XYZ file of C-alpha atoms in Angstrom:
681
model
C 2.628 1.922 30.506
C 0.604 2.410 27.356
C -0.815 -0.444 25.381
C -3.009 -1.631 22.610
C -5.049 -3.483 25.197
C -7.716 -3.883 26.379
C -8.467 -6.110 23.399
C -12.114 -7.087 23.040
C -11.744 -10.658 24.221
C -14.274 -13.323 23.361
C -15.147 -13.977 26.963
C -16.757 -10.513 26.947
C -18.754 -10.896 23.744
C -20.972 -13.799 24.870
C -22.304 -16.190 22.258
C -20.586 -14.586 19.301
C -17.363 -16.348 20.233
C -18.990 -19.673 21.058
C -17.955 -22.923 19.459
C -20.832 -22.526 16.993
C -18.829 -19.976 15.008
C -17.594 -21.890 11.944
C -13.914 -22.500 11.455
C -12.138 -24.388 8.651
C -10.828 -26.723 11.317
C -14.382 -27.680 12.330
C -15.016 -29.570 9.115
C -11.445 -30.106 7.938
C -11.807 -28.046 4.799
C -10.414 -24.911 3.266
C -12.922 -22.110 2.745
C -12.606 -20.007 -0.413
C -14.840 -17.015 -1.048
C -15.317 -16.629 -4.803
C -16.860 -13.614 -6.509
C -16.523 -12.675 -10.164
C -15.581 -9.119 -9.322
C -15.663 -6.824 -12.329
C -15.478 -3.779 -9.982
C -18.670 -2.375 -11.519
C -20.211 -1.491 -8.182
C -23.544 -0.074 -9.408
C -24.309 -3.556 -10.792
C -22.497 -5.657 -8.178
C -25.674 -6.924 -6.516
C -26.640 -8.676 -9.758
C -23.727 -11.095 -9.306
C -23.736 -14.093 -6.974
C -20.718 -15.112 -4.988
C -20.104 -18.530 -3.528
C -18.135 -20.170 -0.727
C -16.152 -23.189 -1.845
C -15.911 -25.927 0.780
C -13.032 -27.879 -0.706
C -13.221 -31.182 1.203
C -15.049 -33.824 -0.881
C -18.180 -35.024 0.910
C -21.522 -36.602 0.144
C -24.432 -34.349 -0.714
C -25.914 -34.669 2.788
C -22.590 -33.718 4.334
C -22.217 -30.793 1.912
C -25.650 -29.497 2.922
C -24.589 -29.732 6.570
C -21.324 -27.902 5.889
C -23.169 -25.049 4.173
C -25.594 -24.923 7.089
C -22.653 -24.456 9.464
C -21.893 -21.329 7.444
C -25.561 -20.286 7.704
C -25.864 -20.900 3.964
C -27.348 -23.474 1.602
C -25.977 -25.203 -1.459
C -25.506 -22.628 -4.214
C -28.706 -21.843 -6.144
C -28.209 -21.894 -9.882
C -30.397 -18.941 -10.845
C -29.483 -15.315 -11.344
C -28.837 -12.819 -14.132
C -25.140 -13.612 -14.432
C -25.020 -17.053 -12.833
C -23.881 -18.957 -15.902
C -21.110 -16.586 -16.959
C -19.923 -15.939 -13.403
C -19.762 -19.574 -12.338
C -18.016 -20.578 -15.560
C -15.339 -17.940 -14.949
C -14.931 -19.025 -11.337
C -14.624 -22.694 -12.269
C -12.239 -21.784 -15.079
C -10.034 -20.037 -12.560
C -10.182 -22.966 -10.138
C -9.138 -25.248 -12.990
C -6.316 -22.844 -13.846
C -5.077 -22.925 -10.242
C -5.549 -26.624 -9.626
C -5.461 -28.185 -13.098
C -8.832 -29.986 -12.784
C -11.257 -28.826 -15.527
C -13.375 -31.958 -15.008
C -13.940 -31.321 -11.287
C -17.592 -31.371 -10.205
C -19.020 -29.331 -7.325
C -22.222 -29.760 -5.358
C -24.869 -27.091 -6.056
C -28.535 -26.802 -5.104
C -30.673 -29.513 -6.627
C -33.331 -28.420 -9.078
C -35.522 -31.419 -8.227
C -36.139 -32.618 -4.680
C -35.376 -36.292 -5.333
C -32.115 -35.717 -7.210
C -28.696 -34.324 -6.344
C -27.044 -31.795 -8.632
C -23.457 -30.924 -9.378
C -21.807 -28.518 -11.769
C -18.562 -28.692 -13.711
C -16.740 -26.501 -16.186
C -17.086 -29.007 -19.006
C -20.451 -30.597 -18.223
C -22.557 -27.801 -16.763
C -25.282 -28.728 -14.275
C -25.939 -32.454 -14.108
C -27.523 -35.070 -11.854
C -25.086 -37.206 -9.869
C -25.321 -39.874 -7.224
C -25.989 -38.315 -3.820
C -23.273 -40.461 -2.241
C -20.606 -39.093 -4.603
C -17.740 -37.344 -2.863
C -17.437 -33.791 -4.198
C -16.417 -30.342 -2.968
C -19.351 -27.972 -2.505
C -20.389 -24.538 -3.660
C -22.392 -22.888 -0.873
C -24.488 -19.770 -1.272
C -22.997 -16.454 -0.168
C -25.648 -14.184 1.338
C -23.371 -11.733 3.168
C -24.109 -8.144 2.120
C -22.039 -5.680 0.126
C -20.573 -3.167 2.538
C -18.148 -0.920 0.666
C -16.277 1.576 2.820
C -18.091 0.774 6.072
C -17.246 -0.849 9.351
C -17.933 -4.509 9.922
C -21.533 -5.731 10.123
C -21.788 -7.624 13.445
C -24.391 -10.085 12.065
C -23.292 -13.389 13.655
C -24.606 -15.370 10.668
C -21.478 -14.399 8.760
C -18.885 -14.846 11.484
C -15.877 -17.090 11.051
C -13.132 -18.155 13.439
C -9.415 -18.583 12.773
C -6.972 -20.212 15.151
C -3.400 -18.978 14.749
C -0.897 -20.235 17.298
C -1.925 -18.602 20.594
C -4.614 -16.462 18.980
C -8.244 -17.237 18.331
C -9.561 -14.538 15.996
C -13.239 -13.856 15.330
C -13.926 -12.271 11.955
C -16.712 -12.073 9.431
C -17.336 -11.974 5.717
C -18.989 -9.638 3.291
C -19.782 -10.223 -0.377
C -16.115 -10.028 -1.327
C -13.835 -11.427 1.362
C -13.374 -12.740 4.854
C -12.510 -9.728 6.996
C -10.561 -9.627 10.265
C -10.059 -6.057 11.416
C -8.692 -4.340 14.498
C -6.191 -7.100 15.301
C -3.488 -5.975 17.771
C -0.042 -6.729 16.397
C 2.161 -5.360 19.196
C 2.473 -5.825 22.931
C 1.652 -2.919 25.257
C 4.371 -0.325 24.913
C 5.673 2.714 26.715
C 5.562 6.027 24.880
C 8.758 6.678 22.866
C 9.905 3.053 22.898
C 9.972 0.585 20.033
C 7.047 -1.791 19.668
C 7.436 -5.544 20.037
C 5.435 -8.379 18.502
C 2.140 -9.249 20.211
C 2.927 -12.224 22.444
C -0.183 -12.902 24.554
C -2.562 -15.818 24.387
C -5.808 -14.144 23.394
C -9.233 -14.508 21.849
C -9.637 -11.435 19.678
C -12.842 -9.872 18.433
C -11.780 -8.702 14.953
C -15.162 -7.324 13.896
C -14.473 -3.602 14.258
C -11.550 -1.415 13.283
C -9.172 -0.375 16.024
C -8.503 3.236 16.868
C -6.349 5.257 14.483
C -3.063 6.452 15.905
C -3.093 9.840 17.588
C -3.297 12.708 15.120
C -4.826 16.163 15.285
C -8.459 15.790 16.274
C -8.700 12.024 16.626
C -7.045 8.768 17.524
C -5.402 7.085 20.475
C -2.002 5.842 21.522
C -3.555 2.371 21.812
C -3.587 2.067 18.048
C -1.253 -0.633 16.729
C -3.837 -2.655 14.851
C -3.883 -4.350 11.481
C -6.686 -5.480 9.180
C -6.824 -8.573 6.971
C -8.949 -9.032 3.850
C -8.649 -12.551 2.488
C -10.502 -14.690 -0.071
C -9.149 -17.909 1.412
C -8.942 -19.497 4.858
C -7.028 -22.788 4.926
C -7.716 -25.687 7.237
C -4.023 -26.382 7.738
C -2.465 -22.921 7.841
C 1.234 -23.060 7.078
C 0.891 -26.606 5.710
C -1.452 -25.462 2.962
C -0.093 -25.574 -0.576
C -2.641 -23.042 -1.793
C -1.653 -19.888 0.081
C -2.158 -16.516 -1.638
C 0.343 -13.683 -2.112
C 0.203 -10.998 0.569
C -0.054 -7.264 -0.130
C 0.949 -5.209 2.919
C -0.335 -1.621 2.629
C 1.310 1.328 4.436
C -0.922 4.394 4.381
C 0.267 7.913 3.624
C -0.506 11.222 5.279
C 2.851 13.023 5.627
C 3.583 10.935 8.762
C 1.032 13.219 10.431
C -2.311 11.558 9.741
C -4.032 8.602 8.115
C -5.107 5.116 9.152
C -5.240 1.590 7.820
C -9.043 1.582 7.998
C -9.507 4.423 5.497
C -12.479 3.354 3.369
C -10.820 4.420 0.126
C -8.100 1.885 0.908
C -10.442 -0.941 1.922
C -8.743 -4.132 0.803
C -11.857 -6.064 -0.213
C -11.877 -5.391 -3.950
C -8.135 -5.850 -4.386
C -8.240 -9.130 -2.456
C -11.330 -10.376 -4.275
C -10.414 -9.565 -7.860
C -6.683 -10.160 -7.462
C -6.992 -13.323 -5.331
C -4.484 -11.937 -2.839
C -4.492 -11.353 0.903
C -4.438 -7.639 1.750
C -3.131 -6.369 5.083
C -3.481 -2.714 6.114
C -1.940 -1.256 9.267
C -1.829 1.656 11.668
C 1.516 2.999 12.845
C 2.478 5.812 15.201
C 2.503 9.294 13.686
C 3.825 12.788 14.269
C 5.659 13.420 17.545
C 4.624 10.058 18.965
C 6.019 8.240 15.956
C 9.098 10.238 15.049
C 10.466 12.263 17.992
C 14.249 12.008 18.252
C 16.129 13.434 21.241
C 19.838 13.842 21.813
C 19.756 11.673 24.952
C 21.219 8.580 23.268
C 18.037 6.629 24.003
C 15.136 8.262 22.203
C 16.292 7.794 18.629
C 13.066 8.243 16.663
C 11.573 6.138 13.857
C 9.000 4.564 16.185
C 6.491 4.594 13.321
C 8.918 2.769 11.019
C 9.599 0.258 13.785
C 5.832 -0.317 14.104
C 5.642 -1.155 10.401
C 8.398 -3.731 10.851
C 6.665 -5.193 13.912
C 3.524 -5.581 11.805
C 5.593 -7.369 9.141
C 6.858 -9.717 11.851
C 3.231 -10.418 12.838
C 2.477 -11.248 9.213
C 5.354 -13.716 9.108
C 4.078 -15.327 12.304
C 0.357 -15.550 11.539
C -0.680 -14.747 7.980
C -0.599 -18.375 6.742
C -3.553 -19.158 9.001
C -5.483 -16.405 7.193
C -4.580 -17.766 3.759
C -1.515 -15.639 3.038
C 1.895 -16.869 1.931
C 4.576 -15.497 4.297
C 7.220 -16.206 1.648
C 5.511 -13.898 -0.868
C 4.850 -10.562 0.831
C 4.816 -7.312 -1.140
C 4.975 -4.060 0.797
C 3.303 -1.126 -0.906
C 2.394 2.385 0.108
C 1.621 5.860 -1.151
C 3.215 9.207 -0.291
C 4.524 8.817 3.283
C 3.712 5.130 2.792
C 6.015 5.151 -0.239
C 8.681 6.883 1.838
C 8.194 4.081 4.379
C 8.644 1.473 1.643
C 11.840 3.205 0.589
C 13.100 3.267 4.181
C 12.209 -0.391 4.781
C 14.129 -1.304 1.621
C 17.162 0.179 3.398
C 16.510 -1.503 6.769
C 18.526 -4.672 7.357
C 16.281 -5.662 10.265
C 13.403 -5.943 7.778
C 15.215 -8.063 5.204
C 13.454 -11.398 4.760
C 10.140 -10.049 6.076
C 9.027 -9.031 2.566
C 9.805 -10.088 -0.985
C 8.649 -7.264 -3.232
C 7.999 -3.524 -2.921
C 5.845 -0.878 -4.616
C 6.456 2.812 -3.871
C 3.652 5.099 -5.064
C 4.489 8.800 -5.286
C 7.521 8.889 -3.060
C 8.466 12.550 -2.831
C 11.845 14.159 -3.379
C 13.508 17.334 -4.533
C 12.974 20.384 -2.358
C 11.658 21.448 1.032
C 10.005 18.834 3.226
C 9.574 16.562 0.191
C 13.317 15.946 0.160
C 13.070 14.266 3.582
C 11.122 11.372 2.042
C 14.274 10.281 0.239
C 17.098 11.698 2.357
C 16.976 11.460 6.128
C 17.923 13.786 8.952
C 20.527 12.899 11.515
C 19.220 12.707 15.059
C 20.952 15.997 15.871
C 19.396 17.709 12.850
C 15.925 16.509 13.766
C 16.391 17.391 17.416
C 17.641 20.904 16.678
C 14.979 21.749 14.086
C 11.969 19.995 15.579
C 12.734 18.463 18.955
C 13.848 21.640 20.724
C 10.884 23.766 19.557
C 8.531 20.939 20.475
C 9.995 20.556 23.946
C 9.739 24.274 24.596
C 6.196 24.585 23.241
C 4.805 21.853 25.521
C 6.493 23.169 28.660
C 9.323 20.659 29.071
C 12.191 22.995 28.182
C 13.296 23.533 31.781
C 12.788 19.955 32.914
C 15.741 18.017 34.323
C 14.256 14.867 32.751
C 12.888 15.860 29.353
C 11.824 12.355 28.365
C 9.800 11.818 31.547
C 8.222 15.213 31.102
C 7.214 14.430 27.513
C 5.732 11.122 28.601
C 3.335 13.013 30.840
C 2.192 15.544 28.244
C -1.246 14.771 26.748
C -0.903 13.020 23.413
C -3.040 15.576 21.574
C -0.773 18.346 22.831
C 2.267 16.564 21.413
C 0.765 16.140 17.945
C -0.845 19.580 17.927
C 2.248 21.611 18.789
C 3.352 24.350 16.352
C 6.422 22.375 15.290
C 6.245 18.600 15.386
C 8.876 16.017 14.421
C 7.434 13.859 11.642
C 10.525 12.839 9.744
C 12.559 9.677 9.261
C 16.015 9.862 10.863
C 19.229 7.862 10.812
C 18.590 6.150 14.134
C 21.482 3.652 13.970
C 19.281 0.610 14.586
C 16.758 0.509 11.775
C 18.347 3.020 9.425
C 22.115 3.298 9.277
C 22.407 5.366 6.081
C 20.847 8.719 5.252
C 19.175 7.382 2.107
C 18.370 4.188 0.256
C 21.703 3.360 -1.340
C 21.213 2.263 -4.937
C 24.837 2.372 -6.033
C 25.518 -1.171 -4.862
C 27.336 -0.095 -1.694
C 24.883 0.417 1.184
C 22.122 -1.823 2.562
C 19.255 -2.469 0.136
C 16.872 -5.424 0.129
C 17.405 -7.491 -3.021
C 13.737 -7.740 -4.016
C 11.716 -6.758 -7.112
C 10.424 -3.192 -6.990
C 7.967 -0.935 -8.774
C 8.169 2.851 -8.391
C 5.728 5.342 -9.837
C 4.153 8.760 -9.517
C 1.183 10.848 -10.619
C 1.586 12.969 -13.712
C 1.128 16.206 -11.721
C 2.323 15.062 -8.302
C 3.870 18.464 -7.621
C 0.588 20.360 -8.001
C -0.240 19.661 -4.357
C 3.004 20.971 -2.890
C 3.560 24.347 -4.503
C 1.450 26.535 -2.260
C -1.816 28.236 -3.100
C -2.842 29.593 -6.467
C -0.926 32.692 -7.603
C -2.541 36.080 -7.068
C -2.888 39.087 -9.363
C 0.578 40.423 -8.494
C 2.382 37.104 -8.843
C 5.296 36.583 -11.164
C 7.066 33.385 -12.059
C 9.832 34.320 -9.611
C 7.464 35.042 -6.712
C 5.360 31.959 -7.490
C 8.377 29.661 -7.374
C 9.780 31.239 -4.222
C 6.343 31.149 -2.622
C 6.164 27.453 -3.412
C 9.283 26.866 -1.329
C 11.831 26.367 -4.080
C 15.363 27.516 -3.223
C 16.483 30.776 -4.790
C 19.142 29.076 -6.921
C 16.585 26.660 -8.388
C 14.160 29.513 -8.981
C 16.833 31.435 -10.867
C 17.598 28.385 -13.002
C 13.950 27.888 -13.950
C 13.318 31.546 -14.720
C 16.490 31.616 -16.795
C 15.569 28.600 -18.917
C 12.325 29.442 -20.737
C 13.257 26.958 -23.444
C 13.147 24.079 -20.924
C 10.427 25.537 -18.688
C 8.178 27.528 -21.020
C 5.250 29.314 -19.420
C 1.956 27.868 -20.720
C -0.205 30.261 -22.707
C -3.714 29.342 -21.631
C -6.677 31.632 -21.078
C -5.922 32.086 -17.355
C -2.484 33.675 -16.688
C -2.574 32.743 -12.994
C -3.359 29.136 -13.784
C -0.502 29.212 -16.296
C 1.857 30.230 -13.480
C 0.490 27.498 -11.234
C 0.882 24.996 -14.051
C 4.572 25.744 -14.492
C 5.208 25.819 -10.747
C 3.496 22.442 -10.501
C 5.731 21.096 -13.248
C 8.855 22.150 -11.368
C 7.496 20.557 -8.198
C 6.726 17.336 -10.038
C 10.255 17.338 -11.434
C 11.414 17.002 -7.835
C 10.440 13.378 -8.347
C 13.285 13.100 -10.810
C 14.734 11.548 -7.651
C 12.661 8.412 -8.303
C 13.767 8.130 -11.911
C 17.375 8.551 -10.777
C 16.823 5.874 -8.131
C 15.594 3.323 -10.649
C 18.262 4.137 -13.224
C 21.071 3.716 -10.672
C 19.501 0.580 -9.193
C 19.321 -0.980 -12.641
C 22.901 -0.004 -13.453
C 24.233 -1.522 -10.229
C 21.814 -4.498 -10.177
C 20.544 -3.569 -6.723
C 17.081 -5.064 -7.338
C 16.417 -8.183 -9.452
C 13.480 -6.562 -11.272
C 12.554 -2.895 -11.572
C 9.387 -1.390 -13.032
C 8.385 2.258 -13.474
C 5.016 3.886 -14.137
C 3.329 7.273 -14.347
C -0.393 7.468 -13.562
C -2.021 9.755 -16.128
C -5.591 9.332 -14.863
C -6.505 10.375 -11.344
C -9.504 10.548 -9.065
C -9.564 13.193 -6.333
C -6.230 12.693 -4.602
C -4.700 15.164 -2.172
C -6.411 18.519 -2.766
C -4.937 21.295 -0.600
C -5.978 23.909 -3.160
C -9.488 22.626 -3.678
C -11.141 20.073 -5.954
C -11.280 22.478 -8.897
C -7.565 21.810 -9.412
C -7.573 18.018 -9.110
C -10.907 17.156 -10.714
C -11.887 17.436 -14.370
C -14.496 20.035 -15.258
C -18.159 19.127 -15.451
C -19.364 19.024 -19.053
C -22.547 18.024 -20.895
C -22.989 14.290 -20.420
C -20.331 14.230 -17.674
C -21.989 15.392 -14.416
C -19.008 14.127 -12.387
C -16.404 15.658 -14.673
C -14.955 14.758 -18.051
C -11.489 13.161 -17.660
C -10.761 13.912 -21.322
C -10.619 17.635 -20.493
C -7.584 19.286 -18.838
C -7.140 18.788 -15.094
C -4.243 18.121 -12.715
C -3.524 14.463 -11.985
C -2.873 15.048 -8.321
C -0.868 13.292 -5.623
C -2.698 10.199 -4.365
C -5.069 10.192 -7.336
C -4.292 6.549 -8.136
C -5.569 5.138 -4.824
C -9.186 4.627 -5.917
C -8.025 2.786 -9.031
C -5.499 0.349 -7.587
C -7.763 -0.495 -4.645
C -10.752 -0.900 -6.970
C -12.947 1.310 -4.791
C -14.411 3.495 -7.562
C -18.064 3.321 -8.543
C -19.449 3.516 -5.027
C -21.736 6.277 -3.784
C -19.001 8.715 -2.795
C -16.892 8.052 -5.892
C -19.062 7.587 -8.990
C -17.573 6.652 -12.342
C -17.049 9.694 -14.557
C -16.765 7.820 -17.850
C -16.444 4.174 -18.994
C -12.644 4.327 -18.850
C -12.733 4.891 -15.083
C -14.019 1.344 -14.684
C -11.532 -0.087 -17.184
C -8.618 1.753 -15.560
C -9.689 0.430 -12.170
C -9.803 -3.139 -13.507
C -6.418 -2.780 -15.188
C -4.775 -1.210 -12.120
C -6.036 -3.884 -9.717
C -4.921 -6.576 -12.142
C -1.460 -5.035 -12.494
C -0.864 -4.500 -8.778
C -2.023 -7.993 -7.859
C 0.008 -9.459 -10.735
C 3.115 -7.880 -9.268
C 2.290 -9.506 -5.930
C 1.866 -12.909 -7.600
C 4.764 -12.897 -10.067
C 6.738 -9.689 -9.423
C 5.754 -8.662 -12.934
C 2.939 -6.092 -13.199
C 1.723 -7.523 -16.514
C -0.703 -10.383 -15.828
C -0.178 -13.463 -17.958
C -2.676 -13.972 -20.805
C -3.490 -17.420 -19.379
C -4.411 -15.916 -16.005
C -6.580 -13.208 -17.577
C -8.335 -15.731 -19.804
C -9.012 -18.046 -16.881
C -10.452 -15.192 -14.849
C -12.509 -13.772 -17.701
C -10.896 -10.349 -17.399
C -11.636 -9.209 -20.932
C -11.038 -5.467 -20.540
C -7.554 -5.923 -19.106
C -6.730 -8.456 -21.798
C -7.680 -5.968 -24.500
C -5.922 -3.029 -22.844
C -2.677 -4.990 -22.627
C -3.021 -6.306 -26.165
C -3.107 -2.734 -27.447
C -0.427 -1.434 -25.086
C 2.471 -3.747 -25.773
C 4.934 -5.322 -23.359
C 5.860 -3.441 -20.170
C 9.573 -4.145 -19.872
C 11.563 -3.763 -16.670
C 14.044 -0.940 -16.257
C 17.495 -1.956 -17.446
C 20.498 0.041 -18.672
C 19.453 -0.958 -22.204
C 15.682 -0.314 -22.019
C 14.452 2.537 -24.203
C 10.814 2.760 -23.073
C 10.630 1.432 -19.522
C 7.968 3.871 -18.283
C 4.338 2.731 -18.419
C 1.763 5.524 -18.689
C -1.375 4.354 -16.877
C -4.462 5.664 -18.603
C -6.803 4.221 -21.193
C -5.236 3.524 -23.605
C -2.032 2.433 -21.873
C 1.217 3.577 -23.450
C 4.987 3.438 -23.035
C 7.651 6.122 -22.772
C 11.293 6.760 -22.132
C 12.110 8.425 -18.824
C 10.940 12.047 -18.670
C 12.413 15.535 -18.437
C 16.055 14.502 -18.637
C 17.334 18.013 -19.418
C 15.031 19.569 -16.826
C 16.131 17.093 -14.164
C 19.774 17.884 -14.876
C 19.104 21.630 -14.695
C 17.351 21.160 -11.333
C 20.426 19.330 -9.963
C 18.698 15.932 -9.923
C 20.243 14.365 -13.035
C 19.597 10.802 -14.084
C 23.051 9.872 -12.732
C 22.298 11.509 -9.355
C 23.077 8.256 -7.509
C 25.978 7.265 -9.732
């Protein structure tokens, strides 16, 4: 039997799990971590966060409550104290409707007690007044790193049979490496974690087995939350939940990837972010023809994690009735599959698919699924033979005894969604109103040059358009169509003929994602989803770079040592991740120009707005309350982002600064490539 245990239980971590670790239940108060997060990381340390202890108490009691958190009442000095605290109080008033509310802060004179309010500023009040308190927040900034074990910042959450030890940084409370599934046997479906346990959630759990790293004991999730309630499910102040499914071609990736750290999104968006691991490659997607081993173990893991969220997330501040699943690349394919999975209906309430692939070659499998027999014949049989189980009388038992790294490192590995009959009963997400499809709001989008990453290496001196397209894996009939339609697919005439070839090949590959436009058009026609939004990201940062960074990064220019995004470059697959997670501006990802910061602010605000309201355009009242000036201005210039309907003329939002709107793209080209807008009817 394999398992995600041993869990690091509190009885093995000595005093760090003692009763001295603060918990909202200890002093009967919600804890809210507030930080005026403008995502400008080089200047982040100039801003002061605070912990709101919401239960009204006397000043002496407030001091004691802050001390339990190893903090003091909030000092009122600092470069940005006045503007930051006004924005934070404005937002609290927006949420709770109490602009006159006063909060304890540090007293400026020893014999007086001080409070602060949105309308009255800092003022002296009677020390026996009953007020909520602003405590200091001295936890460090730790972007893209593992959890600091400093016990001064630890916090405890009780959730049903679980006692979970986490911590905080400058942005959020963090609980990482939480097991969400019971111990499981290889090639069986995971089941919800059911033990009574004290869990040390201070360090990320192992990634799932992939080439070169990971373990089969890997079904962990991570929670980034700005809010811990005292009453869990009884709280009326729970935040929307954003449930992230990482990409990586179903071959690699992990929920603890630093680029996808949920702290900034949770902090600025006031949402609870959950990221997960799920089984990959052979261990996650092997399907045999034995009637038992039906594949999709990785998809089943994602659904088990969603069940865990329904069971526990309220105790971490998240609203189980407002869960948005979102993912990129293989994560977007997972979102698409979960939308078609009846067993997942009711576990989520909105969905965002970022750069779901389609069209040709392996990309087509993200939108249309193999049968078990097809997967077994093409991938299962070669896998079985390559690992020495071909002559076994019990293939499944044999495979269960093969080292995990051998199974994921074989020459041909199964890493594809299949029609397993339990989770997926159709070979695609049906958007014609006939098959199973969760009736939830959705947002689909892609990078401007998504196909640049999937068309092989750069052409060589002897390349022609025909050989470039065939070398990129396009079928011969599609290649003939493209070559024969220079009016629809003109060859660029830049200074580098080989780059011109690559550019056109990339365009054809990107047009494979006509499948997503066709999906949204059909879904709108047949009213499959109540709201539908579409975007194209026209600004990217790094992304998937199989052909080297020179393709996916803008060229260095005078005044732009990290590249000038105004110059030509490919907006590559995955290039939106830094922006919508708000993780730009840190050491490994410096801003290239001022619009990188603005785009990051706008993207975080749009994604979190979708989670709150299922509309990616934040309300002006929300933006004003939060003090998000750049997003307010960007949206003022851009105009209304309307949902996709049969009548909408410009439903596609281009995401760059400035924002813009467009009709759907490449209609004639999509039709010529056999993916017309009416592909799904």
